[in-house]
Amino acid sequence: MLEEAEQGEIVGIIAAVHYGGDEQGFFGSGTMCSIPTMGLHALLNLAKKLL
């Protein structure tokens, strides 16, 4: 993924992290945030895979 980002192939990202216990964090960048429907679509596809 780092190589793809360095080559400019990745233009957006969203992520969720778990720090332990009840602590969680969320962040995003690029098209996943500037085009919210794209970010939401990616989130829904991930949710389907997790369920």
PDB file of C-alpha atoms in Angstrom:
ATOM      1  CA  MET A   1       0.000   0.000   0.000  1.00  0.00           C
ATOM      2  CA  LEU A   2       2.865   2.386   0.782  1.00  0.00           C
ATOM      3  CA  GLU A   3       4.339   1.771  -2.676  1.00  0.00           C
ATOM      4  CA  GLU A   4       0.969   2.490  -4.313  1.00  0.00           C
ATOM      5  CA  ALA A   5       0.628   5.704  -2.314  1.00  0.00           C
ATOM      6  CA  GLU A   6       4.145   6.819  -3.241  1.00  0.00           C
ATOM      7  CA  GLN A   7       3.295   6.265  -6.917  1.00  0.00           C
ATOM      8  CA  GLY A   8       0.139   8.389  -6.545  1.00  0.00           C
ATOM      9  CA  GLU A   9      -2.210   5.470  -7.107  1.00  0.00           C
ATOM     10  CA  ILE A  10      -3.961   5.911  -3.749  1.00  0.00           C
ATOM     11  CA  VAL A  11      -5.872   9.180  -3.536  1.00  0.00           C
ATOM     12  CA  GLY A  12      -8.032   8.608  -0.460  1.00  0.00           C
ATOM     13  CA  ILE A  13      -8.087   6.560   2.724  1.00  0.00           C
ATOM     14  CA  ILE A  14     -10.297   5.996   5.764  1.00  0.00           C
ATOM     15  CA  ALA A  15      -9.329   3.989   8.814  1.00  0.00           C
ATOM     16  CA  ALA A  16     -10.473   2.960  12.250  1.00  0.00           C
ATOM     17  CA  VAL A  17      -8.066   2.085  15.040  1.00  0.00           C
ATOM     18  CA  HIS A  18      -8.496   0.456  18.449  1.00  0.00           C
ATOM     19  CA  TYR A  19      -6.215   1.678  21.216  1.00  0.00           C
ATOM     20  CA  GLY A  20      -7.479  -0.816  23.788  1.00  0.00           C
ATOM     21  CA  GLY A  21     -10.426  -0.831  26.144  1.00  0.00           C
ATOM     22  CA  ASP A  22     -13.110   1.558  24.922  1.00  0.00           C
ATOM     23  CA  GLU A  23     -10.714   3.880  23.089  1.00  0.00           C
ATOM     24  CA  GLN A  24     -11.086   4.077  19.330  1.00  0.00           C
ATOM     25  CA  GLY A  25     -10.006   6.525  16.684  1.00  0.00           C
ATOM     26  CA  PHE A  26     -11.096   7.312  13.154  1.00  0.00           C
ATOM     27  CA  PHE A  27      -9.456   9.323  10.402  1.00  0.00           C
ATOM     28  CA  GLY A  28      -9.641   9.932   6.709  1.00  0.00           C
ATOM     29  CA  SER A  29      -7.937  11.832   3.943  1.00  0.00           C
ATOM     30  CA  GLY A  30      -8.277  12.637   0.256  1.00  0.00           C
ATOM     31  CA  THR A  31     -11.285  11.594  -1.796  1.00  0.00           C
ATOM     32  CA  MET A  32     -12.732   9.490   1.035  1.00  0.00           C
ATOM     33  CA  CYS A  33     -13.368  12.762   2.875  1.00  0.00           C
ATOM     34  CA  SER A  34     -13.719  15.301   0.075  1.00  0.00           C
ATOM     35  CA  ILE A  35     -16.380  13.129  -1.585  1.00  0.00           C
ATOM     36  CA  PRO A  36     -18.345  11.845   1.434  1.00  0.00           C
ATOM     37  CA  THR A  37     -20.532   9.497  -0.618  1.00  0.00           C
ATOM     38  CA  MET A  38     -17.392   7.684  -1.797  1.00  0.00           C
ATOM     39  CA  GLY A  39     -16.213   7.303   1.800  1.00  0.00           C
ATOM     40  CA  LEU A  40     -19.626   6.052   2.867  1.00  0.00           C
ATOM     41  CA  HIS A  41     -19.721   3.573  -0.010  1.00  0.00           C
ATOM     42  CA  ALA A  42     -16.302   2.207   1.000  1.00  0.00           C
ATOM     43  CA  LEU A  43     -17.462   1.954   4.622  1.00  0.00           C
ATOM     44  CA  LEU A  44     -20.599   0.035   3.655  1.00  0.00           C
ATOM     45  CA  ASN A  45     -18.575  -2.393   1.504  1.00  0.00           C
ATOM     46  CA  LEU A  46     -16.208  -2.992   4.429  1.00  0.00           C
ATOM     47  CA  ALA A  47     -19.155  -3.537   6.792  1.00  0.00           C
ATOM     48  CA  LYS A  48     -20.531  -6.225   4.457  1.00  0.00           C
ATOM     49  CA  LYS A  49     -17.175  -8.040   4.539  1.00  0.00           C
ATOM     50  CA  LEU A  50     -16.996  -7.838   8.342  1.00  0.00           C
ATOM     51  CA  LEU A  51     -20.514  -9.189   8.864  1.00  0.00           C
TER      52      LEU A  51
END
